Each structure stands twice: as structure tokens, then as C-alpha cells.
PDB file of C-alpha atoms in Angstrom:
ATOM      1  CA  UNK A   1      91.112  82.145 119.047  1.00  0.00           C
ATOM      2  CA  UNK A   2      87.865  83.530 117.672  1.00  0.00           C
ATOM      3  CA  UNK A   3      87.638  86.023 120.527  1.00  0.00           C
ATOM      4  CA  UNK A   4      91.232  87.106 119.887  1.00  0.00           C
ATOM      5  CA  UNK A   5      90.523  87.694 116.204  1.00  0.00           C
ATOM      6  CA  UNK A   6      87.439  89.744 117.029  1.00  0.00           C
ATOM      7  CA  UNK A   7      89.216  91.748 119.736  1.00  0.00           C
ATOM      8  CA  UNK A   8      92.268  92.556 117.612  1.00  0.00           C
ATOM      9  CA  UNK A   9      91.303  92.180 113.928  1.00  0.00           C
ATOM     10  CA  UNK A  10      94.524  93.793 112.665  1.00  0.00           C
ATOM     11  CA  UNK A  11      96.801  91.313 114.435  1.00  0.00           C
ATOM     12  CA  UNK A  12      97.548  87.728 113.500  1.00  0.00           C
ATOM     13  CA  UNK A  13      95.956  85.481 116.133  1.00  0.00           C
ATOM     14  CA  UNK A  14      97.700  82.357 117.336  1.00  0.00           C
ATOM     15  CA  UNK A  15      96.973  79.654 119.860  1.00  0.00           C
ATOM     16  CA  UNK A  16      99.887  78.774 122.119  1.00  0.00           C
ATOM     17  CA  UNK A  17     100.152  75.583 124.172  1.00  0.00           C
ATOM     18  CA  UNK A  18     102.020  76.145 127.409  1.00  0.00           C
ATOM     19  CA  UNK A  19     103.056  72.845 128.971  1.00  0.00           C
ATOM     20  CA  UNK A  20     103.006  72.563 132.760  1.00  0.00           C
ATOM     21  CA  UNK A  21     106.307  73.479 134.337  1.00  0.00           C
ATOM     22  CA  UNK A  22     108.260  71.914 137.139  1.00  0.00           C
ATOM     23  CA  UNK A  23     109.385  74.023 140.081  1.00  0.00           C
ATOM     24  CA  UNK A  24     112.896  75.413 139.585  1.00  0.00           C
ATOM     25  CA  UNK A  25     115.688  76.035 142.003  1.00  0.00           C
ATOM     26  CA  UNK A  26     117.275  79.366 141.189  1.00  0.00           C
ATOM     27  CA  UNK A  27     119.341  81.787 143.223  1.00  0.00           C
ATOM     28  CA  UNK A  28     117.765  85.212 143.072  1.00  0.00           C
ATOM     29  CA  UNK A  29     119.676  88.287 144.211  1.00  0.00           C
ATOM     30  CA  UNK A  30     119.189  89.220 147.874  1.00  0.00           C
ATOM     31  CA  UNK A  31     117.455  92.409 146.810  1.00  0.00           C
ATOM     32  CA  UNK A  32     114.463  90.333 145.639  1.00  0.00           C
ATOM     33  CA  UNK A  33     113.723  89.218 149.189  1.00  0.00           C
ATOM     34  CA  UNK A  34     114.154  92.808 150.405  1.00  0.00           C
ATOM     35  CA  UNK A  35     111.640  94.019 147.800  1.00  0.00           C
ATOM     36  CA  UNK A  36     109.169  91.293 148.788  1.00  0.00           C
ATOM     37  CA  UNK A  37     109.507  92.008 152.479  1.00  0.00           C
ATOM     38  CA  UNK A  38     108.735  95.682 151.752  1.00  0.00           C
ATOM     39  CA  UNK A  39     105.378  94.707 150.229  1.00  0.00           C
ATOM     40  CA  UNK A  40     102.182  93.956 152.135  1.00  0.00           C
ATOM     41  CA  UNK A  41     101.513  90.190 152.193  1.00  0.00           C
ATOM     42  CA  UNK A  42      98.493  90.363 149.861  1.00  0.00           C
ATOM     43  CA  UNK A  43     100.627  91.982 147.125  1.00  0.00           C
ATOM     44  CA  UNK A  44     103.311  89.279 147.094  1.00  0.00           C
ATOM     45  CA  UNK A  45     101.063  86.825 145.248  1.00  0.00           C
ATOM     46  CA  UNK A  46     100.493  89.254 142.365  1.00  0.00           C
ATOM     47  CA  UNK A  47     104.054  90.204 141.425  1.00  0.00           C
ATOM     48  CA  UNK A  48     106.367  88.593 138.862  1.00  0.00           C
ATOM     49  CA  UNK A  49     110.062  89.032 138.149  1.00  0.00           C
ATOM     50  CA  UNK A  50     110.360  89.283 134.360  1.00  0.00           C
ATOM     51  CA  UNK A  51     112.731  89.782 131.454  1.00  0.00           C
ATOM     52  CA  UNK A  52     116.482  90.149 131.664  1.00  0.00           C
ATOM     53  CA  UNK A  53     116.716  89.362 135.378  1.00  0.00           C
ATOM     54  CA  UNK A  54     115.060  85.968 134.813  1.00  0.00           C
ATOM     55  CA  UNK A  55     117.272  85.341 131.775  1.00  0.00           C
ATOM     56  CA  UNK A  56     120.430  86.210 133.743  1.00  0.00           C
ATOM     57  CA  UNK A  57     119.334  84.058 136.696  1.00  0.00           C
ATOM     58  CA  UNK A  58     118.707  81.033 134.464  1.00  0.00           C
ATOM     59  CA  UNK A  59     122.102  81.546 132.802  1.00  0.00           C
ATOM     60  CA  UNK A  60     123.870  81.837 136.174  1.00  0.00           C
ATOM     61  CA  UNK A  61     124.920  85.412 135.375  1.00  0.00           C
ATOM     62  CA  UNK A  62     124.909  88.433 137.658  1.00  0.00           C
ATOM     63  CA  UNK A  63     121.608  90.274 137.743  1.00  0.00           C
ATOM     64  CA  UNK A  64     122.202  93.955 137.027  1.00  0.00           C
ATOM     65  CA  UNK A  65     118.653  95.271 137.347  1.00  0.00           C
ATOM     66  CA  UNK A  66     115.208  93.978 138.212  1.00  0.00           C
ATOM     67  CA  UNK A  67     111.926  94.274 136.337  1.00  0.00           C
ATOM     68  CA  UNK A  68     108.686  93.414 138.087  1.00  0.00           C
ATOM     69  CA  UNK A  69     105.181  93.341 136.654  1.00  0.00           C
ATOM     70  CA  UNK A  70     102.139  93.216 138.854  1.00  0.00           C
ATOM     71  CA  UNK A  71      98.395  93.241 138.764  1.00  0.00           C
ATOM     72  CA  UNK A  72      97.387  96.559 140.230  1.00  0.00           C
ATOM     73  CA  UNK A  73      98.972  99.939 140.817  1.00  0.00           C
ATOM     74  CA  UNK A  74     102.666  99.650 139.939  1.00  0.00           C
ATOM     75  CA  UNK A  75     103.340 103.318 140.738  1.00  0.00           C
ATOM     76  CA  UNK A  76     102.008 102.981 144.285  1.00  0.00           C
ATOM     77  CA  UNK A  77     103.845  99.680 144.724  1.00  0.00           C
ATOM     78  CA  UNK A  78     107.135 101.223 143.608  1.00  0.00           C
ATOM     79  CA  UNK A  79     106.559 104.115 146.029  1.00  0.00           C
ATOM     80  CA  UNK A  80     105.972 101.654 148.907  1.00  0.00           C
ATOM     81  CA  UNK A  81     109.182  99.760 148.081  1.00  0.00           C
ATOM     82  CA  UNK A  82     111.211 102.971 147.727  1.00  0.00           C
ATOM     83  CA  UNK A  83     109.974 104.275 151.065  1.00  0.00           C
ATOM     84  CA  UNK A  84     110.612 101.000 152.909  1.00  0.00           C
ATOM     85  CA  UNK A  85     114.102 100.590 151.394  1.00  0.00           C
ATOM     86  CA  UNK A  86     115.045 104.278 151.718  1.00  0.00           C
ATOM     87  CA  UNK A  87     115.543 104.404 147.958  1.00  0.00           C
ATOM     88  CA  UNK A  88     114.820 106.938 145.233  1.00  0.00           C
ATOM     89  CA  UNK A  89     111.519 106.788 143.354  1.00  0.00           C
ATOM     90  CA  UNK A  90     110.873 108.018 139.788  1.00  0.00           C
ATOM     91  CA  UNK A  91     107.635 107.657 137.824  1.00  0.00           C
ATOM     92  CA  UNK A  92     108.724 106.732 134.277  1.00  0.00           C
ATOM     93  CA  UNK A  93     105.356 106.520 132.515  1.00  0.00           C
ATOM     94  CA  UNK A  94     102.319 107.375 134.597  1.00  0.00           C
ATOM     95  CA  UNK A  95      99.910 106.615 131.738  1.00  0.00           C
ATOM     96  CA  UNK A  96     101.189 103.042 131.342  1.00  0.00           C
ATOM     97  CA  UNK A  97     101.906 102.567 135.043  1.00  0.00           C
ATOM     98  CA  UNK A  98     105.711 102.259 135.079  1.00  0.00           C
ATOM     99  CA  UNK A  99     107.992 103.466 137.878  1.00  0.00           C
ATOM    100  CA  UNK A 100     111.631 103.074 138.852  1.00  0.00           C
ATOM    101  CA  UNK A 101     113.273 102.599 142.230  1.00  0.00           C
ATOM    102  CA  UNK A 102     117.024 103.171 142.543  1.00  0.00           C
ATOM    103  CA  UNK A 103     118.749 101.812 145.592  1.00  0.00           C
ATOM    104  CA  UNK A 104     121.762 103.901 146.545  1.00  0.00           C
ATOM    105  CA  UNK A 105     124.778 101.647 146.865  1.00  0.00           C
ATOM    106  CA  UNK A 106     128.023 100.951 145.061  1.00  0.00           C
ATOM    107  CA  UNK A 107     126.216  99.394 142.107  1.00  0.00           C
ATOM    108  CA  UNK A 108     123.025 101.497 142.244  1.00  0.00           C
ATOM    109  CA  UNK A 109     120.497  98.688 141.691  1.00  0.00           C
ATOM    110  CA  UNK A 110     117.685  99.764 139.361  1.00  0.00           C
ATOM    111  CA  UNK A 111     114.280  98.200 139.987  1.00  0.00           C
ATOM    112  CA  UNK A 112     111.404  98.842 137.586  1.00  0.00           C
ATOM    113  CA  UNK A 113     107.758  98.171 138.366  1.00  0.00           C
ATOM    114  CA  UNK A 114     105.168  97.990 135.586  1.00  0.00           C
ATOM    115  CA  UNK A 115     101.446  97.376 135.501  1.00  0.00           C
ATOM    116  CA  UNK A 116     100.686  93.959 134.018  1.00  0.00           C
ATOM    117  CA  UNK A 117      98.878  93.638 130.705  1.00  0.00           C
ATOM    118  CA  UNK A 118      95.100  93.690 131.218  1.00  0.00           C
ATOM    119  CA  UNK A 119      94.864  90.093 129.939  1.00  0.00           C
ATOM    120  CA  UNK A 120      97.354  88.749 132.485  1.00  0.00           C
ATOM    121  CA  UNK A 121     100.974  87.683 132.774  1.00  0.00           C
ATOM    122  CA  UNK A 122     101.011  85.441 129.692  1.00  0.00           C
ATOM    123  CA  UNK A 123      99.726  88.277 127.479  1.00  0.00           C
ATOM    124  CA  UNK A 124     102.314  90.555 129.078  1.00  0.00           C
ATOM    125  CA  UNK A 125     105.136  88.170 128.173  1.00  0.00           C
ATOM    126  CA  UNK A 126     103.855  87.591 124.640  1.00  0.00           C
ATOM    127  CA  UNK A 127     103.943  91.364 124.046  1.00  0.00           C
ATOM    128  CA  UNK A 128     107.700  91.488 124.717  1.00  0.00           C
ATOM    129  CA  UNK A 129     110.525  91.709 122.218  1.00  0.00           C
ATOM    130  CA  UNK A 130     112.494  88.437 122.280  1.00  0.00           C
ATOM    131  CA  UNK A 131     111.674  84.980 123.597  1.00  0.00           C
ATOM    132  CA  UNK A 132     114.665  85.040 125.967  1.00  0.00           C
ATOM    133  CA  UNK A 133     113.100  88.126 127.584  1.00  0.00           C
ATOM    134  CA  UNK A 134     109.576  86.684 127.672  1.00  0.00           C
ATOM    135  CA  UNK A 135     110.234  84.745 130.878  1.00  0.00           C
ATOM    136  CA  UNK A 136     108.757  85.267 134.340  1.00  0.00           C
ATOM    137  CA  UNK A 137     109.175  83.955 137.870  1.00  0.00           C
ATOM    138  CA  UNK A 138     106.374  84.362 140.432  1.00  0.00           C
ATOM    139  CA  UNK A 139     107.528  86.060 143.598  1.00  0.00           C
ATOM    140  CA  UNK A 140     104.817  84.428 145.689  1.00  0.00           C
ATOM    141  CA  UNK A 141     104.146  80.706 145.907  1.00  0.00           C
ATOM    142  CA  UNK A 142     106.003  77.900 144.129  1.00  0.00           C
ATOM    143  CA  UNK A 143     108.937  79.074 142.032  1.00  0.00           C
ATOM    144  CA  UNK A 144     108.458  78.035 138.402  1.00  0.00           C
ATOM    145  CA  UNK A 145     109.424  79.671 135.121  1.00  0.00           C
ATOM    146  CA  UNK A 146     106.548  80.903 132.997  1.00  0.00           C
ATOM    147  CA  UNK A 147     107.773  80.593 129.402  1.00  0.00           C
ATOM    148  CA  UNK A 148     104.947  80.941 126.854  1.00  0.00           C
ATOM    149  CA  UNK A 149     107.276  81.761 123.932  1.00  0.00           C
ATOM    150  CA  UNK A 150     109.944  79.045 124.267  1.00  0.00           C
ATOM    151  CA  UNK A 151     112.652  81.295 125.663  1.00  0.00           C
ATOM    152  CA  UNK A 152     114.346  78.577 127.743  1.00  0.00           C
ATOM    153  CA  UNK A 153     114.943  76.486 124.614  1.00  0.00           C
ATOM    154  CA  UNK A 154     116.367  79.548 122.855  1.00  0.00           C
ATOM    155  CA  UNK A 155     118.649  80.161 125.851  1.00  0.00           C
ATOM    156  CA  UNK A 156     119.978  76.604 125.523  1.00  0.00           C
ATOM    157  CA  UNK A 157     120.347  77.029 121.743  1.00  0.00           C
ATOM    158  CA  UNK A 158     121.971  80.473 122.184  1.00  0.00           C
ATOM    159  CA  UNK A 159     119.649  82.145 119.708  1.00  0.00           C
ATOM    160  CA  UNK A 160     117.720  85.425 119.773  1.00  0.00           C
ATOM    161  CA  UNK A 161     114.206  85.146 118.305  1.00  0.00           C
ATOM    162  CA  UNK A 162     111.447  87.726 118.250  1.00  0.00           C
ATOM    163  CA  UNK A 163     108.333  86.717 120.173  1.00  0.00           C
ATOM    164  CA  UNK A 164     106.033  87.423 117.239  1.00  0.00           C
ATOM    165  CA  UNK A 165     106.338  88.747 113.698  1.00  0.00           C
ATOM    166  CA  UNK A 166     105.295  92.274 114.679  1.00  0.00           C
ATOM    167  CA  UNK A 167     107.767  92.587 117.571  1.00  0.00           C
ATOM    168  CA  UNK A 168     110.318  94.624 115.647  1.00  0.00           C
ATOM    169  CA  UNK A 169     107.944  96.763 113.615  1.00  0.00           C
ATOM    170  CA  UNK A 170     106.051  97.661 116.806  1.00  0.00           C
ATOM    171  CA  UNK A 171     109.247  99.106 118.294  1.00  0.00           C
ATOM    172  CA  UNK A 172     112.152  99.451 115.822  1.00  0.00           C
ATOM    173  CA  UNK A 173     114.674 100.167 118.607  1.00  0.00           C
ATOM    174  CA  UNK A 174     114.372  96.445 119.383  1.00  0.00           C
ATOM    175  CA  UNK A 175     116.589  95.786 116.352  1.00  0.00           C
ATOM    176  CA  UNK A 176     119.444  97.510 118.185  1.00  0.00           C
ATOM    177  CA  UNK A 177     118.605  95.542 121.329  1.00  0.00           C
ATOM    178  CA  UNK A 178     118.882  92.280 119.368  1.00  0.00           C
ATOM    179  CA  UNK A 179     122.372  93.188 118.210  1.00  0.00           C
ATOM    180  CA  UNK A 180     123.415  94.282 121.704  1.00  0.00           C
ATOM    181  CA  UNK A 181     122.112  91.045 123.238  1.00  0.00           C
ATOM    182  CA  UNK A 182     123.821  88.937 120.576  1.00  0.00           C
ATOM    183  CA  UNK A 183     127.157  90.606 121.311  1.00  0.00           C
ATOM    184  CA  UNK A 184     126.765  90.552 125.122  1.00  0.00           C
ATOM    185  CA  UNK A 185     125.635  86.928 125.294  1.00  0.00           C
ATOM    186  CA  UNK A 186     127.568  85.531 122.289  1.00  0.00           C
ATOM    187  CA  UNK A 187     124.238  84.387 120.789  1.00  0.00           C
ATOM    188  CA  UNK A 188     123.248  84.324 117.147  1.00  0.00           C
ATOM    189  CA  UNK A 189     120.193  86.146 115.826  1.00  0.00           C
ATOM    190  CA  UNK A 190     117.585  83.878 114.269  1.00  0.00           C
ATOM    191  CA  UNK A 191     117.365  84.418 110.494  1.00  0.00           C
ATOM    192  CA  UNK A 192     113.612  85.168 110.600  1.00  0.00           C
ATOM    193  CA  UNK A 193     114.260  87.778 113.265  1.00  0.00           C
TER     194      UNK A 193
END
């Protein structure tokens, strides 16, 4: 906590206990296995499915797009996947390391790849907008949900909560996203949010 305060003196530091998780049995879209098979073996251990795709999977809903974060070069990884899957590749933000792959089909699956936060996957999730989007599934190894912000509980309670107090002021468009999610999912927005 002391190191966090010193590293980011303008932010409110907090210590978060993340209990160990049990492996989960979820049905991921077939495209996930195609993406993984397009990657070299050493890269499969460093990539996580995050955000709305994890939320939809846990809710038993159709996954409309995929978001992956990875340690390393997300632009190069997206290019590899696009080439192997004969898909279109678009760099979205070269400075932050974000790229998009669009697979040409009836539904035009959109797959985004982003460079993971320098402090790791937990820091990446805790920098997101809402707890129900701060969820991750590892693509290599044992399948378990990483949930440092309590998003699974909020899914069960059908409530939208910001991850931290600065989530909305950091990106005001997230207010519109909260309303859209509440309408789409028939959730309520937490009063503090």
C-alpha cells in the first residue's frame, strides 16, 4: 500500500483481497480456440479474455465480440492472428498497443487485442469501468475467473457498479455505457455509481 501511495500520490490507494478461485466450466465461442491455435505456444500462457465477453459467457449469453489483453506486443499478436485466420487487421491505438481483427463472416466477429497494464492483469482489470467488466479468463492453463473487483457478485445481484471512485471522471463516456448496460441487461445502476 505504501508503494502504491508513493507511486501514485494523486490517487486513493486501496488494498484488495482476492480469494482463491475454483476452476470454472464455461462454454467459450469456437472462435476462441481458433485464435489460440493461431498463436505460437509460448504466447498462449500470456493472454486473457476480458470484459464483456467474459460477462456474457458467465451469463450464458451470446458473445458478440472478444477482447484480449496480453503481456507483450498486442499489435504484433493481432497481426499474427489476422494473417492466420485470413482476417482484416486494424491498429486502433499504436501508442497504447491496441489493435482490432475483424473476421469476415455473416456476423463479422470483432476481436480486440490490447497490451496489458504494466503492473499485470489485476491492475488492468482494476483500471476498467464497471465491476461486471473487470473479469478475466486465462486462455492458457486452468480456466478460472479472475475477479478482483467483485463483478461476479454484481452479476448475480444484477447491479452495475464502478470499479473505483474515479472510474467515471477518468472517462465520462462511461456514464453512457452504464445506462446502455443497464438497459441491455435489465440491471440497476448502483446509487454510488
